[in-house]
Short mmCIF file of C-alpha atoms in Angstrom, two decimals:
data_model
loop_
_atom_site.label_atom_id
_atom_site.label_comp_id
_atom_site.label_asym_id
_atom_site.label_seq_id
_atom_site.Cartn_x
_atom_site.Cartn_y
_atom_site.Cartn_z
CA MET C 1 70.22 -26.72 -112.15
CA PRO C 2 70.86 -28.72 -115.30
CA ARG C 3 72.77 -26.77 -117.96
CA SER C 4 69.75 -27.07 -120.25
CA ILE C 5 67.72 -24.69 -118.06
CA ALA C 6 70.57 -22.60 -116.63
CA PHE C 7 69.81 -19.80 -119.09
CA ASP C 8 66.22 -19.64 -117.88
CA LEU C 9 67.38 -19.36 -114.27
CA LEU C 10 70.00 -16.71 -115.02
CA LEU C 11 67.41 -14.77 -117.00
CA LEU C 12 64.88 -15.15 -114.17
CA ALA C 13 67.52 -13.60 -111.91
CA GLN C 14 68.22 -10.77 -114.37
CA ARG C 15 64.53 -9.96 -114.55
CA ASN C 16 64.00 -10.28 -110.80
CA PRO C 17 67.18 -8.95 -109.20
CA LYS C 18 65.71 -8.21 -105.76
CA PRO C 19 64.79 -11.81 -104.89
CA CYS C 20 67.57 -13.35 -107.05
CA PRO C 21 70.79 -11.32 -106.68
CA VAL C 22 73.40 -13.57 -108.30
CA LEU C 23 76.80 -13.38 -106.59
CA GLY C 24 78.40 -16.05 -108.74
CA VAL C 25 77.74 -18.87 -111.18
CA LEU C 26 79.92 -21.97 -111.36
CA ASP C 27 80.50 -23.56 -114.74
CA ALA C 28 78.67 -26.81 -115.49
CA GLY C 29 80.09 -29.58 -113.32
CA GLU C 30 82.25 -27.21 -111.27
CA THR C 31 82.00 -27.61 -107.49
CA ALA C 32 84.37 -24.83 -106.35
CA GLY C 33 84.98 -21.29 -107.51
CA PRO C 34 86.04 -17.78 -106.53
CA LEU C 35 83.44 -17.52 -103.77
CA LEU C 36 84.39 -20.88 -102.28
CA PRO C 37 88.07 -21.51 -103.08
CA GLY C 38 89.00 -25.04 -102.13
CA GLY C 39 85.39 -25.65 -101.17
CA ASP C 40 82.72 -27.95 -102.54
CA VAL C 41 79.24 -26.67 -103.23
CA ARG C 42 77.95 -30.24 -102.84
CA THR C 43 79.03 -30.53 -99.20
CA ASP C 44 79.61 -27.03 -97.80
CA LEU C 45 75.98 -26.22 -97.12
CA PRO C 46 74.42 -27.47 -93.86
CA ALA C 47 71.49 -29.06 -95.70
CA TYR C 48 70.07 -29.41 -99.20
CA ARG C 49 66.68 -29.96 -100.73
CA VAL C 50 66.52 -32.06 -103.88
CA TYR C 51 63.59 -31.54 -106.23
CA GLU C 52 62.61 -33.79 -109.12
CA LYS C 53 59.96 -32.30 -111.40
CA GLY C 54 59.19 -29.83 -108.62
CA ARG C 55 58.62 -32.52 -106.00
CA LEU C 56 60.82 -32.61 -102.87
CA VAL C 57 62.45 -36.05 -102.94
CA ALA C 58 65.28 -35.74 -100.40
CA GLU C 59 66.82 -33.41 -97.82
CA PRO C 60 70.43 -34.61 -97.53
CA THR C 61 73.39 -32.93 -95.83
CA ASP C 62 75.64 -34.10 -98.66
CA ALA C 63 74.57 -33.59 -102.27
CA ARG C 64 77.25 -35.71 -103.93
CA GLU C 65 74.91 -38.65 -104.45
CA CYS C 66 72.59 -36.70 -106.71
CA TRP C 67 75.32 -34.64 -108.40
CA ARG C 68 75.60 -34.61 -112.19
CA ASP C 69 78.32 -33.14 -114.36
CA ASP C 70 75.83 -30.99 -116.25
CA LEU C 71 74.72 -29.11 -113.14
CA VAL C 72 75.34 -25.35 -113.01
CA SER C 73 75.48 -23.85 -109.51
CA PHE C 74 74.10 -20.41 -108.74
CA LEU C 75 75.21 -18.58 -105.60
CA ILE C 76 72.56 -16.11 -104.51
CA GLY C 77 72.90 -13.39 -101.89
CA CYS C 78 71.17 -13.83 -98.52
CA SER C 79 69.66 -11.17 -96.29
CA PHE C 80 71.43 -12.69 -93.28
CA THR C 81 74.42 -10.71 -94.55
CA PHE C 82 72.92 -7.37 -93.57
CA GLU C 83 71.76 -8.61 -90.18
CA ALA C 84 75.18 -7.87 -88.69
CA PRO C 85 75.05 -4.19 -89.71
CA LEU C 86 71.44 -4.01 -88.52
CA GLU C 87 72.49 -5.36 -85.12
CA ARG C 88 75.49 -3.02 -84.96
CA ALA C 89 73.02 -0.19 -85.43
CA GLY C 90 71.11 -1.46 -82.40
CA ILE C 91 68.12 -2.78 -84.34
CA PRO C 92 66.76 -5.84 -82.49
CA LEU C 93 66.10 -8.96 -84.57
CA ALA C 94 63.31 -11.02 -83.04
CA HIS C 95 64.22 -14.31 -84.73
CA VAL C 96 67.79 -14.03 -83.45
CA GLU C 97 66.64 -13.19 -79.92
CA GLN C 98 64.14 -16.05 -80.02
CA ASP C 99 66.66 -18.44 -81.58
CA ARG C 100 64.48 -19.27 -84.57
CA THR C 101 65.10 -19.44 -88.28
CA VAL C 102 63.74 -16.29 -89.90
CA PRO C 103 60.14 -16.87 -91.07
CA MET C 104 59.60 -16.87 -94.84
CA TYR C 105 56.38 -16.63 -96.80
CA ARG C 106 55.15 -17.20 -100.32
CA THR C 107 53.41 -14.03 -101.48
CA SER C 108 50.74 -13.28 -104.05
CA ARG C 109 53.27 -11.24 -106.04
CA ARG C 110 54.41 -13.00 -109.19
CA LEU C 111 57.90 -12.96 -110.63
CA GLU C 112 58.57 -11.72 -114.11
CA PRO C 113 58.88 -15.19 -115.72
CA ALA C 114 61.78 -16.37 -117.87
CA GLY C 115 61.48 -19.24 -120.31
CA SER C 116 60.27 -22.30 -118.44
CA LEU C 117 60.59 -20.72 -114.99
CA GLY C 118 58.16 -18.62 -113.00
CA GLY C 119 56.64 -18.48 -109.56
CA PRO C 120 55.76 -16.35 -106.55
CA LEU C 121 57.96 -13.86 -104.73
CA VAL C 122 59.08 -15.31 -101.40
CA VAL C 123 59.89 -12.89 -98.59
CA SER C 124 61.56 -13.05 -95.20
CA MET C 125 59.94 -11.11 -92.36
CA ARG C 126 61.53 -9.29 -89.45
CA PRO C 127 59.44 -7.35 -86.93
CA ILE C 128 61.18 -3.99 -86.53
CA PRO C 129 60.48 -1.33 -83.89
CA ALA C 130 58.44 1.43 -85.52
CA ASP C 131 61.09 4.05 -84.81
CA ARG C 132 63.83 1.94 -86.42
CA VAL C 133 62.08 0.99 -89.68
CA ALA C 134 63.66 3.90 -91.53
CA ASP C 135 67.12 2.85 -90.30
CA ALA C 136 66.50 -0.77 -91.29
CA VAL C 137 65.51 0.41 -94.78
CA ARG C 138 68.49 2.71 -95.10
CA ILE C 139 71.03 0.14 -93.90
CA SER C 140 69.72 -2.84 -95.89
CA ALA C 141 69.44 -0.66 -99.02
CA ARG C 142 73.22 -0.39 -98.98
CA TYR C 143 73.42 -4.15 -99.69
CA PRO C 144 71.56 -4.70 -102.99
CA ALA C 145 73.57 -7.88 -103.63
CA VAL C 146 71.86 -9.52 -100.66
CA HIS C 147 68.29 -8.36 -101.46
CA GLY C 148 68.73 -4.72 -100.45
CA ALA C 149 65.84 -2.61 -99.16
CA PRO C 150 62.54 -4.17 -98.06
CA VAL C 151 59.85 -4.85 -100.64
CA HIS C 152 56.99 -4.16 -98.23
CA VAL C 153 56.39 -2.68 -94.78
CA GLY C 154 53.30 -3.45 -92.72
CA ASP C 155 50.08 -5.25 -93.63
CA PRO C 156 50.87 -8.90 -94.48
CA ALA C 157 47.51 -9.31 -96.22
CA ALA C 158 48.62 -6.91 -98.95
CA LEU C 159 51.21 -9.55 -99.89
CA GLY C 160 48.63 -12.32 -99.71
CA ILE C 161 50.02 -13.60 -96.39
CA GLY C 162 47.12 -14.87 -94.30
CA ASP C 163 48.80 -15.59 -90.99
CA LEU C 164 52.30 -14.55 -89.91
CA ALA C 165 52.26 -17.42 -87.40
CA GLU C 166 52.30 -19.93 -90.26
CA PRO C 167 55.34 -19.30 -92.42
CA ASP C 168 55.91 -21.42 -95.51
CA PHE C 169 59.60 -21.80 -94.65
CA GLY C 170 61.59 -21.22 -91.47
CA GLU C 171 59.91 -20.78 -88.10
CA PRO C 172 57.32 -18.37 -86.71
CA VAL C 173 58.49 -15.62 -84.37
CA ASP C 174 56.60 -13.86 -81.62
CA ILE C 175 55.96 -10.29 -82.72
CA PRO C 176 57.24 -7.91 -80.01
CA ASP C 177 55.05 -4.98 -79.00
CA GLY C 178 55.76 -1.77 -80.84
CA THR C 179 57.16 -3.49 -83.90
CA ILE C 180 55.86 -3.63 -87.45
CA PRO C 181 56.49 -6.51 -89.88
CA VAL C 182 59.07 -5.65 -92.52
CA PHE C 183 59.41 -7.89 -95.57
CA TRP C 184 62.55 -8.44 -97.64
CA ALA C 185 62.83 -10.38 -100.92
CA CYS C 186 64.20 -13.83 -100.13
CA GLY C 187 66.59 -16.25 -101.84
CA VAL C 188 64.08 -19.06 -101.44
CA THR C 189 62.24 -17.42 -104.35
CA PRO C 190 64.05 -19.42 -107.07
CA GLN C 191 63.32 -22.56 -105.04
CA ALA C 192 59.62 -21.70 -105.09
CA ALA C 193 59.97 -21.29 -108.87
CA VAL C 194 61.47 -24.78 -109.00
CA MET C 195 58.53 -26.17 -107.01
CA GLU C 196 56.05 -24.51 -109.35
CA SER C 197 57.81 -24.85 -112.69
CA ALA C 198 58.98 -28.42 -112.12
CA PRO C 199 62.30 -28.73 -113.98
CA GLU C 200 63.61 -32.29 -114.12
CA LEU C 201 66.12 -31.73 -111.30
CA ALA C 202 67.21 -28.98 -108.95
CA ILE C 203 69.37 -29.10 -105.85
CA CYS C 204 68.66 -26.15 -103.55
CA HIS C 205 69.74 -25.09 -100.09
CA ALA C 206 67.35 -26.12 -97.35
CA PRO C 207 65.73 -22.79 -96.35
CA GLY C 208 67.69 -21.28 -93.47
CA ASN C 209 70.69 -23.52 -94.24
CA MET C 210 72.81 -21.26 -96.41
CA LEU C 211 76.34 -21.48 -97.72
CA ILE C 212 78.75 -19.39 -95.66
CA THR C 213 81.66 -18.01 -97.68
CA ASP C 214 84.86 -16.18 -96.75
CA LEU C 215 83.47 -13.01 -98.34
CA ARG C 216 83.18 -10.16 -95.83
CA ASP C 217 79.89 -8.30 -95.44
CA GLU C 218 81.69 -5.07 -96.32
CA GLU C 219 82.62 -6.42 -99.75
CA LEU C 220 78.91 -6.50 -100.61
CA LEU C 221 78.31 -2.82 -99.85
CA ALA C 222 77.02 -0.93 -102.89
CA PRO C 223 79.68 1.37 -104.39
CA MET X 1 72.94 -14.03 -130.37
CA PRO X 2 71.72 -17.56 -131.13
CA ARG X 3 69.84 -19.16 -128.23
CA SER X 4 72.58 -21.81 -128.04
CA ILE X 5 75.10 -19.27 -126.73
CA ALA X 6 72.73 -16.89 -124.98
CA PHE X 7 73.62 -18.40 -121.61
CA ASP X 8 77.29 -17.70 -122.21
CA LEU X 9 76.53 -14.05 -123.03
CA LEU X 10 74.23 -13.57 -120.06
CA LEU X 11 76.86 -15.15 -117.81
CA LEU X 12 79.57 -12.96 -119.37
CA ALA X 13 77.41 -10.00 -118.41
CA GLN X 14 76.86 -11.30 -114.87
CA ARG X 15 80.60 -11.70 -114.41
CA ASN X 16 81.45 -8.34 -116.01
CA PRO X 17 78.64 -6.00 -114.99
CA LYS X 18 80.52 -2.75 -115.59
CA PRO X 19 81.02 -3.21 -119.34
CA CYS X 20 77.87 -5.35 -119.79
CA PRO X 21 75.00 -3.91 -117.71
CA VAL X 22 71.96 -5.79 -119.02
CA LEU X 23 68.80 -3.67 -119.08
CA GLY X 24 66.67 -6.32 -120.71
CA VAL X 25 66.69 -9.60 -122.60
CA LEU X 26 64.11 -10.47 -125.24
CA ASP X 27 62.99 -14.07 -125.55
CA ALA X 28 64.27 -16.05 -128.53
CA GLY X 29 62.69 -14.72 -131.70
CA GLU X 30 61.09 -11.74 -129.96
CA THR X 31 61.64 -8.36 -131.63
CA ALA X 32 59.79 -6.09 -129.17
CA GLY X 33 59.55 -5.95 -125.40
CA PRO X 34 59.08 -3.77 -122.33
CA LEU X 35 61.97 -1.44 -123.28
CA LEU X 36 60.71 -1.00 -126.82
CA PRO X 37 56.93 -1.45 -126.78
CA GLY X 38 55.61 -1.55 -130.32
CA GLY X 39 59.18 -1.35 -131.58
CA ASP X 40 61.36 -3.73 -133.52
CA VAL X 41 64.91 -4.44 -132.42
CA ARG X 42 65.73 -5.38 -136.03
CA THR X 43 64.97 -1.92 -137.42
CA ASP X 44 65.00 0.59 -134.55
CA LEU X 45 68.77 1.00 -134.38
CA PRO X 46 70.43 3.45 -136.78
CA ALA X 47 72.93 0.81 -137.94
CA TYR X 48 73.95 -2.79 -137.23
CA ARG X 49 77.07 -4.86 -137.56
CA VAL X 50 76.63 -8.50 -138.50
CA TYR X 51 79.37 -10.94 -137.51
CA GLU X 52 79.75 -14.51 -138.75
CA LYS X 53 82.35 -16.51 -136.85
CA GLY X 54 83.72 -13.21 -135.54
CA ARG X 55 84.14 -11.69 -138.99
CA LEU X 56 82.27 -8.49 -139.91
CA VAL X 57 80.18 -9.44 -142.95
CA ALA X 58 77.69 -6.58 -143.22
CA GLU X 59 76.73 -3.21 -141.76
CA PRO X 60 73.04 -2.82 -142.64
CA THR X 61 70.53 -0.29 -141.34
CA ASP X 62 67.88 -3.03 -141.27
CA ALA X 63 68.64 -6.39 -139.69
CA ARG X 64 65.56 -8.24 -140.86
CA GLU X 65 67.40 -10.01 -143.68
CA CYS X 66 69.74 -11.83 -141.31
CA TRP X 67 67.19 -12.37 -138.54
CA ARG X 68 66.54 -15.87 -137.22
CA ASP X 69 63.85 -17.07 -134.85
CA ASP X 70 66.43 -18.50 -132.45
CA LEU X 71 68.07 -15.12 -131.84
CA VAL X 72 67.99 -13.72 -128.30
CA SER X 73 68.39 -9.94 -128.04
CA PHE X 74 70.30 -8.29 -125.21
CA LEU X 75 69.75 -4.61 -124.44
CA ILE X 76 72.81 -3.16 -122.75
CA GLY X 77 73.10 0.21 -121.04
CA CYS X 78 75.07 3.00 -122.75
CA SER X 79 77.13 5.73 -121.15
CA PHE X 80 75.48 8.31 -123.43
CA THR X 81 72.68 8.16 -120.84
CA PHE X 82 74.71 9.96 -118.19
CA GLU X 83 76.01 12.58 -120.59
CA ALA X 84 72.87 14.66 -120.06
CA PRO X 85 73.40 14.87 -116.28
CA LEU X 86 77.12 15.56 -116.87
CA GLU X 87 76.21 18.45 -119.16
CA ARG X 88 73.58 19.75 -116.75
CA ALA X 89 76.39 19.90 -114.16
CA GLY X 90 78.37 22.07 -116.56
CA ILE X 91 80.95 19.43 -117.44
CA PRO X 92 82.05 20.00 -121.06
CA LEU X 93 82.07 16.94 -123.35
CA ALA X 94 84.69 17.33 -126.07
CA HIS X 95 83.18 14.82 -128.49
CA VAL X 96 79.82 16.59 -128.31
CA GLU X 97 81.40 20.02 -128.81
CA GLN X 98 83.47 18.67 -131.71
CA ASP X 99 80.48 16.79 -133.18
CA ARG X 100 82.26 13.43 -133.18
CA THR X 101 81.26 9.95 -132.03
CA VAL X 102 82.88 9.29 -128.67
CA PRO X 103 86.24 7.51 -129.16
CA MET X 104 86.40 3.90 -127.96
CA TYR X 105 89.44 1.70 -127.39
CA ARG X 106 90.21 -1.96 -126.87
CA THR X 107 92.25 -2.26 -123.68
CA SER X 108 94.74 -4.80 -122.38
CA ARG X 109 92.33 -5.64 -119.56
CA ARG X 110 90.67 -9.01 -120.03
CA LEU X 111 87.09 -9.88 -119.19
CA GLU X 112 86.26 -12.66 -116.79
CA PRO X 113 85.34 -15.24 -119.47
CA ALA X 114 82.11 -17.24 -119.57
CA GLY X 115 81.80 -20.49 -121.47
CA SER X 116 82.74 -19.88 -125.08
CA LEU X 117 82.96 -16.09 -124.73
CA GLY X 118 85.84 -13.88 -123.65
CA GLY X 119 87.68 -10.82 -124.83
CA PRO X 120 89.12 -7.43 -123.93
CA LEU X 121 87.48 -4.64 -121.98
CA VAL X 122 86.50 -1.84 -124.35
CA VAL X 123 86.31 1.70 -122.95
CA SER X 124 84.96 5.05 -124.07
CA MET X 125 87.10 8.11 -123.37
CA ARG X 126 86.05 11.64 -122.48
CA PRO X 127 88.63 14.34 -121.72
CA ILE X 128 87.40 16.03 -118.52
CA PRO X 129 88.72 19.27 -116.98
CA ALA X 130 90.96 18.34 -114.05
CA ASP X 131 88.77 20.20 -111.58
CA ARG X 132 85.62 18.38 -112.74
CA VAL X 133 86.90 14.79 -112.72
CA ALA X 134 85.57 14.21 -109.22
CA ASP X 135 82.14 15.50 -110.26
CA ALA X 136 82.16 13.32 -113.39
CA VAL X 137 82.96 10.29 -111.21
CA ARG X 138 80.31 11.15 -108.65
CA ILE X 139 77.57 11.79 -111.22
CA SER X 140 78.26 8.78 -113.47
CA ALA X 141 78.54 6.51 -110.41
CA ARG X 142 74.84 7.16 -109.80
CA TYR X 143 74.06 5.31 -113.07
CA PRO X 144 75.51 1.78 -112.67
CA ALA X 145 73.02 0.43 -115.23
CA VAL X 146 74.75 2.47 -117.94
CA HIS X 147 78.36 1.60 -116.94
CA GLY X 148 78.55 3.77 -113.81
CA ALA X 149 81.79 5.27 -112.53
CA PRO X 150 84.94 5.35 -114.69
CA VAL X 151 87.24 2.32 -114.73
CA HIS X 152 90.39 4.45 -115.18
CA VAL X 153 91.52 8.07 -115.00
CA GLY X 154 94.66 9.34 -116.71
CA ASP X 155 97.50 7.46 -118.40
CA PRO X 156 96.12 5.59 -121.47
CA ALA X 157 99.23 3.37 -121.58
CA ALA X 158 98.20 1.73 -118.32
CA LEU X 159 95.19 0.36 -120.22
CA GLY X 160 97.37 -0.70 -123.13
CA ILE X 161 96.14 2.18 -125.30
CA GLY X 162 99.02 3.35 -127.48
CA ASP X 163 97.59 6.46 -129.12
CA LEU X 164 94.40 8.27 -128.15
CA ALA X 165 94.28 9.69 -131.69
CA GLU X 166 93.63 6.22 -133.08
CA PRO X 167 90.51 4.81 -131.47
CA ASP X 168 89.35 1.30 -132.35
CA PHE X 169 85.74 2.50 -132.64
CA GLY X 170 84.17 5.93 -132.95
CA GLU X 171 86.20 9.01 -133.87
CA PRO X 172 89.24 10.72 -132.33
CA VAL X 173 88.66 13.95 -130.41
CA ASP X 174 91.04 16.85 -129.87
CA ILE X 175 92.05 16.86 -126.22
CA PRO X 176 91.38 20.34 -124.76
CA ASP X 177 94.06 21.93 -122.58
CA GLY X 178 93.61 21.34 -118.89
CA THR X 179 91.68 18.10 -119.33
CA ILE X 180 92.62 14.56 -118.40
CA PRO X 181 91.37 11.45 -120.22
CA VAL X 182 88.70 9.60 -118.28
CA PHE X 183 87.75 6.07 -119.32
CA TRP X 184 84.40 4.39 -118.84
CA ALA X 185 83.52 0.73 -119.52
CA CYS X 186 81.78 0.53 -122.88
CA GLY X 187 78.93 -1.50 -124.34
CA VAL X 188 81.06 -2.38 -127.36
CA THR X 189 82.80 -4.83 -125.04
CA PRO X 190 80.49 -7.77 -125.82
CA GLN X 191 80.97 -6.99 -129.52
CA ALA X 192 84.73 -7.26 -129.05
CA ALA X 193 84.08 -10.62 -127.37
CA VAL X 194 82.11 -11.65 -130.46
CA MET X 195 85.02 -10.63 -132.70
CA GLU X 196 87.46 -12.64 -130.61
CA SER X 197 85.35 -15.64 -129.63
CA ALA X 198 83.76 -16.08 -133.05
CA PRO X 199 80.28 -17.47 -132.41
CA GLU X 200 78.48 -18.56 -135.57
CA LEU X 201 76.35 -15.41 -135.75
CA ALA X 202 75.90 -12.17 -133.84
CA ILE X 203 74.04 -9.01 -134.79
CA CYS X 204 75.37 -6.01 -132.86
CA HIS X 205 74.77 -2.28 -132.91
CA ALA X 206 77.26 -0.36 -135.03
CA PRO X 207 79.39 1.42 -132.42
CA GLY X 208 77.95 4.86 -131.77
CA ASN X 209 74.62 3.85 -133.31
CA MET X 210 72.65 2.83 -130.27
CA LEU X 211 69.00 2.00 -129.69
CA ILE X 212 67.11 4.92 -128.18
CA THR X 213 64.22 3.86 -125.93
CA ASP X 214 61.42 5.74 -124.20
CA LEU X 215 63.06 5.08 -120.83
CA ARG X 216 63.98 8.33 -119.04
CA ASP X 217 67.52 8.83 -117.75
CA GLU X 218 66.11 9.28 -114.25
CA GLU X 219 64.68 5.76 -114.27
CA LEU X 220 68.24 4.43 -114.43
CA LEU X 221 69.41 6.23 -111.28
CA ALA X 222 70.66 3.82 -108.64
CA PRO X 223 68.19 3.49 -105.74
#
């Protein structure tokens, strides 16, 4: 995001820590940092989405062409991090088994706005066997830096989600028998704020195409 | 702090969450907010310190005279919050028993800087009976929003503190026999950054003279 609105984004994150857990912020113009030593935030993601005034104008795999020296990069935790501990606990993940990107949905819940930025809460959904929901809550809660415990369990309509088969981002998954949809706050949330609030420029990850760092999952465990 | 450096302060807090746990940020010019409904951040503190270019220029009990509409107010957690649960657990607090303000010290530990702001870690010190240190750690750790677990136990010299009897802020306490000094990150830290980094203007709390809100201690327990 341009430096001129970086405060608004950082404040949006402070006010909405579940969808926007900030792991690191690079200084204006910086392309590497402690979380990606020797890396380049403009090229290390699999795919980017570029928004101008909230409108998607490009989806490149290299963001150097649209880079500006006044851009401040925010690295936000991703719930994929706690999928490994969920799997180690024997909790099946339908989107992994079905080889799909996790489905994500805009909800009717609104963020606490900050300055020029506001928008809806975006969630990721994983169908979890009814007898493992408590374990999924308990395990993910140990990772608040990557969205932590679910924000909602069960009825999608209560979040304003009309049809689980039509996610706003990612891909739909078949819901296995005996499972219940569990919803976690999602790092696409600030991107939805960009789409709604229409800052002059924002370069985001393409949903499902996150930066992978050298940080170990264990380092994100709550103390 | 002026809006022009509010990003630097919020980023300083993001990079140094133990000394700078942000509970809330008021919009520029705002004097009330969710943490102080119907209140006024310019008058609700017992005393203020006003810094111009890092120099202490006034210590009023009313900050309205130096208020500007571009000032952004940061509400930062205070370790006084977990003193009630420490006392309920039967852990004696020397500064309370001796009716002194908790002693605070600049340390030789440096903050991770952010933009124009940097400085030393400031700590508060409580002498804790040796057999209760573990309990004090365990209980305070449950309150990360008010500095959480101690940053150091024992030898003050390892933090660059020469003489416990000469605190930089607050008042010295007599160290009871059988206790060991325990150091917690302190909310005076951003004020020390102001003194060192010399922004044009900053209005801070006078150390030991914190804002008291209607928030209950229990609401600050980690999930």
